[in-house]
mmCIF file with all atom_site columns, C-alpha atoms in Angstrom:
data_model
loop_
_atom_site.group_PDB
_atom_site.id
_atom_site.type_symbol
_atom_site.label_atom_id
_atom_site.label_alt_id
_atom_site.label_comp_id
_atom_site.label_asym_id
_atom_site.label_entity_id
_atom_site.label_seq_id
_atom_site.pdbx_PDB_ins_code
_atom_site.Cartn_x
_atom_site.Cartn_y
_atom_site.Cartn_z
_atom_site.occupancy
_atom_site.B_iso_or_equiv
_atom_site.pdbx_formal_charge
_atom_site.auth_seq_id
_atom_site.auth_comp_id
_atom_site.auth_asym_id
_atom_site.auth_atom_id
_atom_site.pdbx_PDB_model_num
ATOM 1   C CA . UNK X 1 1   ? 96.590  111.378 86.997  1.00 92.00 ? 1   UNK X CA 1
ATOM 2   C CA . UNK X 1 2   ? 97.393  112.550 90.856  1.00 95.00 ? 2   UNK X CA 1
ATOM 3   C CA . UNK X 1 3   ? 101.216 114.081 91.502  1.00 95.00 ? 3   UNK X CA 1
ATOM 4   C CA . UNK X 1 4   ? 101.652 114.047 95.269  1.00 96.00 ? 4   UNK X CA 1
ATOM 5   C CA . UNK X 1 5   ? 104.968 115.564 96.054  1.00 97.00 ? 5   UNK X CA 1
ATOM 6   C CA . UNK X 1 6   ? 106.890 117.258 98.661  1.00 97.00 ? 6   UNK X CA 1
ATOM 7   C CA . UNK X 1 7   ? 108.025 114.131 101.063 1.00 97.00 ? 7   UNK X CA 1
ATOM 8   C CA . UNK X 1 8   ? 111.529 113.522 101.695 1.00 97.00 ? 8   UNK X CA 1
ATOM 9   C CA . UNK X 1 9   ? 113.685 112.845 104.976 1.00 97.00 ? 9   UNK X CA 1
ATOM 10  C CA . UNK X 1 10  ? 112.901 115.963 108.419 1.00 98.00 ? 10  UNK X CA 1
ATOM 11  C CA . UNK X 1 11  ? 113.549 115.169 112.528 1.00 98.00 ? 11  UNK X CA 1
ATOM 12  C CA . UNK X 1 12  ? 111.406 114.814 115.031 1.00 98.00 ? 12  UNK X CA 1
ATOM 13  C CA . UNK X 1 13  ? 109.248 117.755 115.389 1.00 98.00 ? 13  UNK X CA 1
ATOM 14  C CA . UNK X 1 14  ? 110.293 119.614 112.761 1.00 98.00 ? 14  UNK X CA 1
ATOM 15  C CA . UNK X 1 15  ? 107.060 120.769 108.963 1.00 98.00 ? 15  UNK X CA 1
ATOM 16  C CA . UNK X 1 16  ? 106.813 119.645 105.968 1.00 98.00 ? 16  UNK X CA 1
ATOM 17  C CA . UNK X 1 17  ? 103.901 119.949 103.449 1.00 98.00 ? 17  UNK X CA 1
ATOM 18  C CA . UNK X 1 18  ? 103.303 118.030 100.922 1.00 98.00 ? 18  UNK X CA 1
ATOM 19  C CA . UNK X 1 19  ? 101.056 118.734 97.824  1.00 98.00 ? 19  UNK X CA 1
ATOM 20  C CA . UNK X 1 20  ? 99.341  116.308 95.212  1.00 97.00 ? 20  UNK X CA 1
ATOM 21  C CA . UNK X 1 21  ? 98.630  118.247 92.180  1.00 96.00 ? 21  UNK X CA 1
ATOM 22  C CA . UNK X 1 22  ? 95.425  116.404 89.989  1.00 94.00 ? 22  UNK X CA 1
ATOM 23  C CA . UNK X 1 23  ? 94.679  116.029 86.178  1.00 90.00 ? 23  UNK X CA 1
ATOM 24  C CA . UNK X 1 24  ? 92.334  114.461 84.102  1.00 85.00 ? 24  UNK X CA 1
ATOM 25  C CA . UNK X 1 25  ? 89.455  114.565 85.961  1.00 84.00 ? 25  UNK X CA 1
ATOM 26  C CA . UNK X 1 26  ? 86.892  117.309 87.427  1.00 86.00 ? 26  UNK X CA 1
ATOM 27  C CA . UNK X 1 27  ? 89.341  118.233 91.216  1.00 86.00 ? 27  UNK X CA 1
ATOM 28  C CA . UNK X 1 28  ? 86.405  120.236 92.397  1.00 85.00 ? 28  UNK X CA 1
ATOM 29  C CA . UNK X 1 29  ? 83.969  116.900 92.929  1.00 88.00 ? 29  UNK X CA 1
ATOM 30  C CA . UNK X 1 30  ? 85.970  115.094 94.385  1.00 92.00 ? 30  UNK X CA 1
ATOM 31  C CA . UNK X 1 31  ? 86.356  115.101 98.221  1.00 96.00 ? 31  UNK X CA 1
ATOM 32  C CA . UNK X 1 32  ? 90.630  114.735 98.861  1.00 96.00 ? 32  UNK X CA 1
ATOM 33  C CA . UNK X 1 33  ? 91.765  112.546 100.863 1.00 97.00 ? 33  UNK X CA 1
ATOM 34  C CA . UNK X 1 34  ? 95.886  111.696 102.113 1.00 98.00 ? 34  UNK X CA 1
ATOM 35  C CA . UNK X 1 35  ? 96.601  107.923 102.997 1.00 98.00 ? 35  UNK X CA 1
ATOM 36  C CA . UNK X 1 36  ? 99.568  106.957 104.360 1.00 98.00 ? 36  UNK X CA 1
ATOM 37  C CA . UNK X 1 37  ? 101.722 103.119 104.632 1.00 98.00 ? 37  UNK X CA 1
ATOM 38  C CA . UNK X 1 38  ? 104.312 102.168 106.735 1.00 96.00 ? 38  UNK X CA 1
ATOM 39  C CA . UNK X 1 39  ? 106.485 98.921  106.164 1.00 92.00 ? 39  UNK X CA 1
ATOM 40  C CA . UNK X 1 40  ? 104.177 95.886  107.146 1.00 95.00 ? 40  UNK X CA 1
ATOM 41  C CA . UNK X 1 41  ? 101.424 97.781  108.003 1.00 97.00 ? 41  UNK X CA 1
ATOM 42  C CA . UNK X 1 42  ? 97.594  98.428  105.876 1.00 97.00 ? 42  UNK X CA 1
ATOM 43  C CA . UNK X 1 43  ? 97.067  101.788 104.392 1.00 97.00 ? 43  UNK X CA 1
ATOM 44  C CA . UNK X 1 44  ? 95.693  103.942 107.317 1.00 97.00 ? 44  UNK X CA 1
ATOM 45  C CA . UNK X 1 45  ? 93.533  106.687 106.575 1.00 98.00 ? 45  UNK X CA 1
ATOM 46  C CA . UNK X 1 46  ? 94.973  110.706 107.366 1.00 98.00 ? 46  UNK X CA 1
ATOM 47  C CA . UNK X 1 47  ? 93.151  113.313 106.527 1.00 98.00 ? 47  UNK X CA 1
ATOM 48  C CA . UNK X 1 48  ? 90.511  114.479 104.006 1.00 98.00 ? 48  UNK X CA 1
ATOM 49  C CA . UNK X 1 49  ? 88.371  117.263 103.304 1.00 97.00 ? 49  UNK X CA 1
ATOM 50  C CA . UNK X 1 50  ? 85.461  118.159 101.401 1.00 95.00 ? 50  UNK X CA 1
ATOM 51  C CA . UNK X 1 51  ? 85.507  119.190 97.214  1.00 91.00 ? 51  UNK X CA 1
ATOM 52  C CA . UNK X 1 52  ? 84.939  122.417 98.978  1.00 87.00 ? 52  UNK X CA 1
ATOM 53  C CA . UNK X 1 53  ? 86.678  123.109 101.258 1.00 84.00 ? 53  UNK X CA 1
ATOM 54  C CA . UNK X 1 54  ? 84.228  122.566 104.138 1.00 87.00 ? 54  UNK X CA 1
ATOM 55  C CA . UNK X 1 55  ? 84.026  119.825 106.292 1.00 94.00 ? 55  UNK X CA 1
ATOM 56  C CA . UNK X 1 56  ? 87.404  117.499 106.939 1.00 96.00 ? 56  UNK X CA 1
ATOM 57  C CA . UNK X 1 57  ? 88.218  114.822 109.276 1.00 97.00 ? 57  UNK X CA 1
ATOM 58  C CA . UNK X 1 58  ? 91.729  114.115 110.314 1.00 98.00 ? 58  UNK X CA 1
ATOM 59  C CA . UNK X 1 59  ? 92.812  109.860 111.819 1.00 98.00 ? 59  UNK X CA 1
ATOM 60  C CA . UNK X 1 60  ? 92.816  111.097 116.011 1.00 98.00 ? 60  UNK X CA 1
ATOM 61  C CA . UNK X 1 61  ? 96.973  110.662 115.454 1.00 98.00 ? 61  UNK X CA 1
ATOM 62  C CA . UNK X 1 62  ? 97.413  113.806 113.237 1.00 98.00 ? 62  UNK X CA 1
ATOM 63  C CA . UNK X 1 63  ? 94.219  115.858 114.262 1.00 98.00 ? 63  UNK X CA 1
ATOM 64  C CA . UNK X 1 64  ? 96.364  118.772 115.583 1.00 97.00 ? 64  UNK X CA 1
ATOM 65  C CA . UNK X 1 65  ? 99.708  118.478 114.009 1.00 98.00 ? 65  UNK X CA 1
ATOM 66  C CA . UNK X 1 66  ? 98.042  117.673 110.117 1.00 98.00 ? 66  UNK X CA 1
ATOM 67  C CA . UNK X 1 67  ? 96.142  120.543 108.581 1.00 98.00 ? 67  UNK X CA 1
ATOM 68  C CA . UNK X 1 68  ? 94.473  119.192 105.094 1.00 98.00 ? 68  UNK X CA 1
ATOM 69  C CA . UNK X 1 69  ? 93.895  122.008 102.342 1.00 97.00 ? 69  UNK X CA 1
ATOM 70  C CA . UNK X 1 70  ? 92.984  122.485 99.397  1.00 96.00 ? 70  UNK X CA 1
ATOM 71  C CA . UNK X 1 71  ? 93.195  124.211 96.583  1.00 96.00 ? 71  UNK X CA 1
ATOM 72  C CA . UNK X 1 72  ? 90.873  124.413 93.378  1.00 93.00 ? 72  UNK X CA 1
ATOM 73  C CA . UNK X 1 73  ? 91.807  126.634 91.054  1.00 94.00 ? 73  UNK X CA 1
ATOM 74  C CA . UNK X 1 74  ? 95.035  125.349 91.487  1.00 95.00 ? 74  UNK X CA 1
ATOM 75  C CA . UNK X 1 75  ? 93.877  121.460 90.927  1.00 95.00 ? 75  UNK X CA 1
ATOM 76  C CA . UNK X 1 76  ? 96.041  120.766 94.395  1.00 96.00 ? 76  UNK X CA 1
ATOM 77  C CA . UNK X 1 77  ? 95.129  119.330 98.059  1.00 97.00 ? 77  UNK X CA 1
ATOM 78  C CA . UNK X 1 78  ? 97.755  119.866 100.360 1.00 98.00 ? 78  UNK X CA 1
ATOM 79  C CA . UNK X 1 79  ? 99.301  118.207 103.389 1.00 98.00 ? 79  UNK X CA 1
ATOM 80  C CA . UNK X 1 80  ? 100.823 121.349 106.189 1.00 98.00 ? 80  UNK X CA 1
ATOM 81  C CA . UNK X 1 81  ? 102.515 118.298 108.176 1.00 98.00 ? 81  UNK X CA 1
ATOM 82  C CA . UNK X 1 82  ? 103.264 119.783 112.242 1.00 98.00 ? 82  UNK X CA 1
ATOM 83  C CA . UNK X 1 83  ? 105.072 118.180 115.058 1.00 98.00 ? 83  UNK X CA 1
ATOM 84  C CA . UNK X 1 84  ? 106.206 115.728 112.810 1.00 98.00 ? 84  UNK X CA 1
ATOM 85  C CA . UNK X 1 85  ? 106.960 112.374 114.733 1.00 98.00 ? 85  UNK X CA 1
ATOM 86  C CA . UNK X 1 86  ? 109.327 109.251 114.003 1.00 97.00 ? 86  UNK X CA 1
ATOM 87  C CA . UNK X 1 87  ? 105.780 107.233 114.241 1.00 97.00 ? 87  UNK X CA 1
ATOM 88  C CA . UNK X 1 88  ? 104.107 109.535 110.901 1.00 98.00 ? 88  UNK X CA 1
ATOM 89  C CA . UNK X 1 89  ? 107.370 108.419 108.853 1.00 98.00 ? 89  UNK X CA 1
ATOM 90  C CA . UNK X 1 90  ? 105.280 106.424 106.078 1.00 98.00 ? 90  UNK X CA 1
ATOM 91  C CA . UNK X 1 91  ? 104.536 107.123 101.944 1.00 98.00 ? 91  UNK X CA 1
ATOM 92  C CA . UNK X 1 92  ? 102.200 109.166 102.468 1.00 98.00 ? 92  UNK X CA 1
ATOM 93  C CA . UNK X 1 93  ? 99.320  108.689 98.676  1.00 98.00 ? 93  UNK X CA 1
ATOM 94  C CA . UNK X 1 94  ? 97.083  110.634 97.566  1.00 97.00 ? 94  UNK X CA 1
ATOM 95  C CA . UNK X 1 95  ? 93.477  109.876 96.743  1.00 97.00 ? 95  UNK X CA 1
ATOM 96  C CA . UNK X 1 96  ? 90.309  111.055 95.654  1.00 96.00 ? 96  UNK X CA 1
ATOM 97  C CA . UNK X 1 97  ? 86.678  109.959 95.795  1.00 94.00 ? 97  UNK X CA 1
ATOM 98  C CA . UNK X 1 98  ? 83.618  110.806 95.398  1.00 88.00 ? 98  UNK X CA 1
ATOM 99  C CA . UNK X 1 99  ? 81.519  110.821 99.123  1.00 87.00 ? 99  UNK X CA 1
ATOM 100 C CA . UNK X 1 100 ? 82.624  109.426 102.451 1.00 88.00 ? 100 UNK X CA 1
ATOM 101 C CA . UNK X 1 101 ? 86.030  111.462 103.977 1.00 91.00 ? 101 UNK X CA 1
ATOM 102 C CA . UNK X 1 102 ? 87.459  108.620 106.071 1.00 94.00 ? 102 UNK X CA 1
ATOM 103 C CA . UNK X 1 103 ? 85.924  105.342 104.206 1.00 93.00 ? 103 UNK X CA 1
ATOM 104 C CA . UNK X 1 104 ? 89.021  103.941 101.734 1.00 94.00 ? 104 UNK X CA 1
ATOM 105 C CA . UNK X 1 105 ? 87.340  102.255 99.901  1.00 94.00 ? 105 UNK X CA 1
ATOM 106 C CA . UNK X 1 106 ? 84.981  105.562 98.468  1.00 94.00 ? 106 UNK X CA 1
ATOM 107 C CA . UNK X 1 107 ? 88.865  106.703 97.361  1.00 96.00 ? 107 UNK X CA 1
ATOM 108 C CA . UNK X 1 108 ? 89.252  105.281 93.591  1.00 93.00 ? 108 UNK X CA 1
ATOM 109 C CA . UNK X 1 109 ? 91.406  107.662 91.978  1.00 94.00 ? 109 UNK X CA 1
ATOM 110 C CA . UNK X 1 110 ? 94.944  107.322 93.714  1.00 95.00 ? 110 UNK X CA 1
ATOM 111 C CA . UNK X 1 111 ? 98.539  109.525 93.358  1.00 92.00 ? 111 UNK X CA 1
ATOM 112 C CA . UNK X 1 112 ? 102.068 106.839 93.435  1.00 91.00 ? 112 UNK X CA 1
ATOM 113 C CA . UNK X 1 113 ? 102.979 108.103 96.967  1.00 94.00 ? 113 UNK X CA 1
ATOM 114 C CA . UNK X 1 114 ? 105.455 110.460 98.325  1.00 97.00 ? 114 UNK X CA 1
ATOM 115 C CA . UNK X 1 115 ? 107.768 108.924 100.876 1.00 98.00 ? 115 UNK X CA 1
ATOM 116 C CA . UNK X 1 116 ? 108.825 110.868 103.920 1.00 98.00 ? 116 UNK X CA 1
ATOM 117 C CA . UNK X 1 117 ? 110.740 110.123 107.334 1.00 98.00 ? 117 UNK X CA 1
ATOM 118 C CA . UNK X 1 118 ? 111.151 110.915 110.295 1.00 98.00 ? 118 UNK X CA 1
ATOM 119 C CA . UNK X 1 119 ? 114.486 110.806 112.188 1.00 97.00 ? 119 UNK X CA 1
ATOM 120 C CA . UNK X 1 120 ? 114.199 111.123 116.297 1.00 93.00 ? 120 UNK X CA 1
#
């Protein structure tokens, strides 16, 4: 089970941190990713982190503003979001996979999503 939380309503330029707690599987063996889906759009990659917390990857649209981290002792992955823009508004999903950081098809364990709304 993946439980995402931390979404909400924030003004443009603000910051927020999303969390995703995992249970039921060996969290530390998974690549963890964040994806988002805006109304009428496909789900898209946002950020990912390797099982060790070493290699990370970011979508160009969030690079330099968002940071992903994980705490394997707490079975938790975080998405630190700064300088938020209205176009960041979406439902954010955490997911776990075994191989690729960016390829959505490689993720087979999904959380329920948390809504982020950025007002202008």
